[in-house]
PDB file of C-alpha atoms in Angstrom:
ATOM      1  CA  MET A  32    -103.087 100.838 -68.687  1.00 44.00           C
ATOM      2  CA  GLY A  33    -104.815 100.566 -65.344  1.00 47.00           C
ATOM      3  CA  ASP A  34    -108.202  99.160 -64.511  1.00 51.00           C
ATOM      4  CA  ASN A  35    -109.992 102.386 -65.445  1.00 56.00           C
ATOM      5  CA  LYS A  36    -113.497 101.614 -66.629  1.00 62.00           C
ATOM      6  CA  PHE A  37    -115.391 104.186 -68.638  1.00 60.00           C
ATOM      7  CA  THR A  38    -119.134 104.573 -68.373  1.00 69.00           C
ATOM      8  CA  ASP A  39    -121.153 104.626 -71.595  1.00 65.00           C
ATOM      9  CA  ALA A  40    -121.832 108.337 -71.039  1.00 74.00           C
ATOM     10  CA  GLU A  41    -118.102 109.086 -70.638  1.00 71.00           C
ATOM     11  CA  VAL A  42    -117.260 107.191 -73.821  1.00 65.00           C
ATOM     12  CA  ARG A  43    -120.002 108.992 -75.790  1.00 67.00           C
ATOM     13  CA  GLU A  44    -118.817 112.351 -74.442  1.00 73.00           C
ATOM     14  CA  SER A  45    -115.198 111.608 -75.447  1.00 65.00           C
ATOM     15  CA  VAL A  46    -116.189 110.417 -78.908  1.00 62.00           C
ATOM     16  CA  ASN A  47    -118.290 113.550 -79.457  1.00 65.00           C
ATOM     17  CA  LYS A  48    -115.441 115.760 -78.244  1.00 65.00           C
ATOM     18  CA  TYR A  49    -112.873 114.214 -80.579  1.00 58.00           C
ATOM     19  CA  GLN A  50    -115.206 113.945 -83.555  1.00 60.00           C
ATOM     20  CA  LYS A  51    -115.610 117.714 -83.456  1.00 56.00           C
ATOM     21  CA  LYS A  52    -111.840 118.094 -83.904  1.00 55.00           C
ATOM     22  CA  TYR A  53    -111.195 115.063 -86.096  1.00 61.00           C
ATOM     23  CA  ASP A  54    -113.146 113.959 -89.079  1.00 68.00           C
ATOM     24  CA  GLU A  55    -112.189 111.672 -91.905  1.00 76.00           C
ATOM     25  CA  ARG A  56    -112.531 114.336 -94.601  1.00 78.00           C
ATOM     26  CA  GLY A  57    -110.223 116.686 -92.665  1.00 76.00           C
ATOM     27  CA  PHE A  58    -107.654 113.921 -92.279  1.00 81.00           C
ATOM     28  CA  TRP A  59    -107.626 113.090 -96.001  1.00 83.00           C
ATOM     29  CA  ASN A  60    -107.459 116.782 -96.937  1.00 81.00           C
ATOM     30  CA  PHE A  61    -104.471 117.106 -94.626  1.00 80.00           C
ATOM     31  CA  VAL A  62    -102.788 114.063 -96.186  1.00 83.00           C
ATOM     32  CA  LYS A  63    -103.383 115.390 -99.696  1.00 83.00           C
ATOM     33  CA  LYS A  64    -102.199 118.957 -99.011  1.00 82.00           C
ATOM     34  CA  THR A  65     -99.493 118.410 -96.403  1.00 80.00           C
ATOM     35  CA  GLY A  66     -98.354 114.801 -96.745  1.00 80.00           C
ATOM     36  CA  LYS A  67     -95.070 115.533 -98.481  1.00 80.00           C
ATOM     37  CA  ALA A  68     -94.221 118.391 -96.103  1.00 79.00           C
ATOM     38  CA  VAL A  69     -94.827 116.178 -93.068  1.00 81.00           C
ATOM     39  CA  GLY A  70     -92.535 113.510 -94.441  1.00 82.00           C
ATOM     40  CA  GLU A  71     -92.828 109.803 -94.999  1.00 87.00           C
ATOM     41  CA  PRO A  72     -92.045 108.552 -91.446  1.00 89.00           C
ATOM     42  CA  ILE A  73     -94.678 110.697 -89.698  1.00 89.00           C
ATOM     43  CA  LEU A  74     -97.213 110.186 -92.459  1.00 91.00           C
ATOM     44  CA  ARG A  75     -96.653 106.402 -92.383  1.00 94.00           C
ATOM     45  CA  ARG A  76     -97.403 106.333 -88.657  1.00 95.00           C
ATOM     46  CA  ALA A  77    -100.528 108.474 -89.137  1.00 94.00           C
ATOM     47  CA  LEU A  78    -101.788 106.243 -91.941  1.00 95.00           C
ATOM     48  CA  GLU A  79    -101.135 103.058 -89.983  1.00 97.00           C
ATOM     49  CA  LEU A  80    -103.057 104.519 -87.049  1.00 96.00           C
ATOM     50  CA  TYR A  81    -105.901 105.573 -89.321  1.00 94.00           C
ATOM     51  CA  TYR A  82    -106.228 102.121 -90.901  1.00 95.00           C
ATOM     52  CA  ALA A  83    -105.858 100.374 -87.515  1.00 96.00           C
ATOM     53  CA  MET A  84    -108.648 102.570 -86.141  1.00 92.00           C
ATOM     54  CA  THR A  85    -111.033 101.147 -88.741  1.00 90.00           C
ATOM     55  CA  ARG A  86    -110.650  97.637 -87.323  1.00 92.00           C
ATOM     56  CA  GLN A  87    -113.762  96.325 -85.622  1.00 90.00           C
ATOM     57  CA  ASP A  88    -111.778  94.587 -82.879  1.00 92.00           C
ATOM     58  CA  MET A  89    -109.935  97.703 -81.663  1.00 89.00           C
ATOM     59  CA  PRO A  90    -111.068  98.834 -78.195  1.00 88.00           C
ATOM     60  CA  ILE A  91    -112.820 102.188 -77.936  1.00 87.00           C
ATOM     61  CA  HIS A  92    -110.104 103.690 -75.714  1.00 85.00           C
ATOM     62  CA  ALA A  93    -107.476 103.003 -78.393  1.00 88.00           C
ATOM     63  CA  LYS A  94    -109.729 104.503 -81.091  1.00 89.00           C
ATOM     64  CA  LEU A  95    -110.168 107.617 -78.944  1.00 87.00           C
ATOM     65  CA  GLU A  96    -106.406 107.965 -78.495  1.00 89.00           C
ATOM     66  CA  ILE A  97    -105.924 107.638 -82.257  1.00 92.00           C
ATOM     67  CA  MET A  98    -108.659 110.184 -82.980  1.00 88.00           C
ATOM     68  CA  GLY A  99    -107.000 112.571 -80.547  1.00 87.00           C
ATOM     69  CA  ALA A 100    -103.559 112.117 -82.103  1.00 89.00           C
ATOM     70  CA  LEU A 101    -104.894 112.503 -85.659  1.00 89.00           C
ATOM     71  CA  ALA A 102    -106.916 115.560 -84.622  1.00 85.00           C
ATOM     72  CA  TYR A 103    -103.759 117.094 -83.154  1.00 83.00           C
ATOM     73  CA  LEU A 104    -101.892 116.337 -86.380  1.00 84.00           C
ATOM     74  CA  VAL A 105    -104.435 118.086 -88.593  1.00 81.00           C
ATOM     75  CA  MET A 106    -105.103 121.062 -86.291  1.00 76.00           C
ATOM     76  CA  PRO A 107    -103.371 124.214 -87.512  1.00 66.00           C
ATOM     77  CA  LEU A 108    -102.405 125.303 -83.978  1.00 63.00           C
ATOM     78  CA  ASP A 109     -99.852 123.215 -82.095  1.00 61.00           C
ATOM     79  CA  LEU A 110     -97.518 123.595 -79.144  1.00 58.00           C
ATOM     80  CA  ILE A 111     -94.717 123.907 -81.711  1.00 63.00           C
ATOM     81  CA  PRO A 112     -95.954 125.558 -84.931  1.00 63.00           C
ATOM     82  CA  ASP A 113     -95.567 123.239 -87.918  1.00 59.00           C
ATOM     83  CA  PHE A 114     -93.951 125.907 -90.100  1.00 57.00           C
ATOM     84  CA  ILE A 115     -90.799 125.995 -87.924  1.00 62.00           C
ATOM     85  CA  PRO A 116     -88.102 124.068 -89.828  1.00 59.00           C
ATOM     86  CA  VAL A 117     -86.917 120.748 -88.387  1.00 62.00           C
ATOM     87  CA  VAL A 118     -88.760 120.898 -85.026  1.00 66.00           C
ATOM     88  CA  GLY A 119     -92.201 121.962 -86.281  1.00 71.00           C
ATOM     89  CA  TRP A 120     -93.591 118.444 -86.553  1.00 75.00           C
ATOM     90  CA  THR A 121     -91.988 116.989 -83.397  1.00 81.00           C
ATOM     91  CA  ASP A 122     -95.014 117.554 -81.149  1.00 84.00           C
ATOM     92  CA  ASP A 123     -97.259 115.955 -83.779  1.00 85.00           C
ATOM     93  CA  ALA A 124     -94.877 113.001 -84.004  1.00 86.00           C
ATOM     94  CA  ALA A 125     -94.952 112.634 -80.214  1.00 88.00           C
ATOM     95  CA  ALA A 126     -98.760 112.522 -80.163  1.00 89.00           C
ATOM     96  CA  LEU A 127     -98.734 109.895 -82.909  1.00 92.00           C
ATOM     97  CA  ALA A 128     -96.034 107.874 -81.089  1.00 94.00           C
ATOM     98  CA  PHE A 129     -98.135 107.767 -77.921  1.00 92.00           C
ATOM     99  CA  ALA A 130    -101.202 106.511 -79.791  1.00 94.00           C
ATOM    100  CA  TYR A 131     -99.080 104.113 -81.851  1.00 95.00           C
ATOM    101  CA  THR A 132     -97.582 102.513 -78.743  1.00 93.00           C
ATOM    102  CA  ASN A 133    -101.041 101.772 -77.379  1.00 89.00           C
ATOM    103  CA  ALA A 134    -102.377 100.504 -80.721  1.00 94.00           C
ATOM    104  CA  GLN A 135     -99.433  98.343 -81.833  1.00 94.00           C
ATOM    105  CA  ALA A 136    -101.296  95.078 -81.327  1.00 94.00           C
ATOM    106  CA  TYR A 137    -103.779  96.184 -84.011  1.00 95.00           C
ATOM    107  CA  ILE A 138    -101.216  97.335 -86.559  1.00 96.00           C
ATOM    108  CA  ASP A 139    -100.848  94.100 -88.467  1.00 97.00           C
ATOM    109  CA  ASP A 140     -99.568  93.330 -91.972  1.00 97.00           C
ATOM    110  CA  LEU A 141    -102.892  94.258 -93.588  1.00 96.00           C
ATOM    111  CA  VAL A 142    -102.882  97.689 -91.929  1.00 97.00           C
ATOM    112  CA  LYS A 143     -99.256  98.219 -93.000  1.00 97.00           C
ATOM    113  CA  GLU A 144    -100.065  97.184 -96.580  1.00 97.00           C
ATOM    114  CA  GLU A 145    -102.917  99.707 -96.741  1.00 96.00           C
ATOM    115  CA  ALA A 146    -100.613 102.445 -95.427  1.00 95.00           C
ATOM    116  CA  ASP A 147     -97.871 101.470 -97.915  1.00 96.00           C
ATOM    117  CA  LYS A 148    -100.354 101.613-100.788  1.00 95.00           C
ATOM    118  CA  LYS A 149    -101.453 105.124 -99.804  1.00 92.00           C
ATOM    119  CA  LEU A 150     -97.841 106.262 -99.354  1.00 91.00           C
ATOM    120  CA  LYS A 151     -97.012 105.072-102.871  1.00 91.00           C
ATOM    121  CA  GLU A 152     -99.905 107.160-104.184  1.00 87.00           C
ATOM    122  CA  ILE A 153     -98.545 110.222-102.391  1.00 83.00           C
ATOM    123  CA  PHE A 154     -94.789 109.840-102.837  1.00 81.00           C
ATOM    124  CA  GLY A 155     -94.742 107.773-106.015  1.00 78.00           C
TER     125      GLY A 155
END
């Protein structure tokens, strides 16, 4: 990333914007209702991003990217509708991949263990 610096007002505005689209309850409802349909690879990435976002040492810009990607995942309207077989989740996966790339340094073994534990609850 470049040397872009965000003002406090810009950060607050972005957080407010994404919080309207993404909330924790909506994410967990999505995981519960749609997790198996999404599939393990996409859901694993989403869960790792979610757990990484809870880290105190993650920069705000990375948290905002994760919130945006998770909001896009749970939103019913997408560029490619999710009900289309095979390709329906590709745009969601792309949004998650972008956020994942920028958050990789914060996706450590503990984050992966938390995601694995949740996946075992969902997939058995």
